[in-house]
Amino acid sequence: MNNRLRILRAERGWSQQDLAERLDVSRQSVNAIETGKYDPSLPLAFRIAELFDQAIEEIFVSPSRHSSKAI
Amino acid sequence: MVSRTPAWKRYNWRVIWLSLAYAVFLIAAVYGFKHQLVTGPAAYVVAILPALPIVGIFGAIGRYLVEEQDEYVRMLMVRQTLWASGFTLSLATVWGFLDNFQLVGHIEGYWIVVVWYFGLAIGGLANKVSVGESGC
């Protein structure tokens, strides 16, 4: 799933490790989510959204909306 | 291979202790049978002893999956075990038919565990290929 995690992290000057520690997950998890290789569970997506003080849909691009726009 | 999370460290310690128990039980069982020290029902108990720590390792893997708090790392381990199980079951099935038609030699059943561990390595490689750096 496409997302703005890398941008939000870079805006705050955080490394992947910094973000991982704030979310209490591994750096691999952050890397996998950022690169769209892993879609986080809803609880983790909420934790991410709350950390950046944004709504989930402001961080993660809805796959259905993304594909319908492409059509 | 998964991250060094607290759950992973606990899993490693369990595997180390179980491996030590396996070595001790195996040496004791081999010695006992070689010197004909065990007979009757006790022989069954002694013969099974080395298998118990191996069963324990499967339990440790299950425990790890329950305890792992990092959902992504847990998912990687689940994928690894699925690869291992699929690989082992497939190989056992193929070998079973080859054995049945006497085209290959018979293999002791406990080798299935060795194959399964090899399958874990294949699963780790599959993770690495599919998710790259995130699968380290």
mmCIF file of C-alpha atoms in Angstrom, chain A residues 16 18 21-22 25 28 30 38 46-47 56 60 62 68 71:
data_model
loop_
_atom_site.group_PDB
_atom_site.id
_atom_site.type_symbol
_atom_site.label_atom_id
_atom_site.label_comp_id
_atom_site.label_asym_id
_atom_site.label_seq_id
_atom_site.Cartn_x
_atom_site.Cartn_y
_atom_site.Cartn_z
ATOM 1 C CA GLN A 16 13.875 4.428 10.345
ATOM 2 C CA ASP A 18 13.964 6.386 15.433
ATOM 3 C CA GLU A 21 11.512 2.857 18.506
ATOM 4 C CA ARG A 22 8.621 5.330 18.717
ATOM 5 C CA VAL A 25 8.406 -2.214 16.225
ATOM 6 C CA GLN A 28 12.564 -3.908 9.269
ATOM 7 C CA VAL A 30 9.236 0.423 9.226
ATOM 8 C CA TYR A 38 3.835 -4.817 4.079
ATOM 9 C CA PHE A 46 -3.708 3.792 14.183
ATOM 10 C CA ARG A 47 -0.480 3.987 16.206
ATOM 11 C CA ILE A 56 -4.993 7.054 8.663
ATOM 12 C CA PHE A 60 -2.016 5.579 3.692
ATOM 13 C CA SER A 62 -6.577 3.616 -0.160
ATOM 14 C CA SER A 68 -10.409 3.607 -9.360
ATOM 15 C CA ILE A 71 -9.262 3.659 -14.307
#
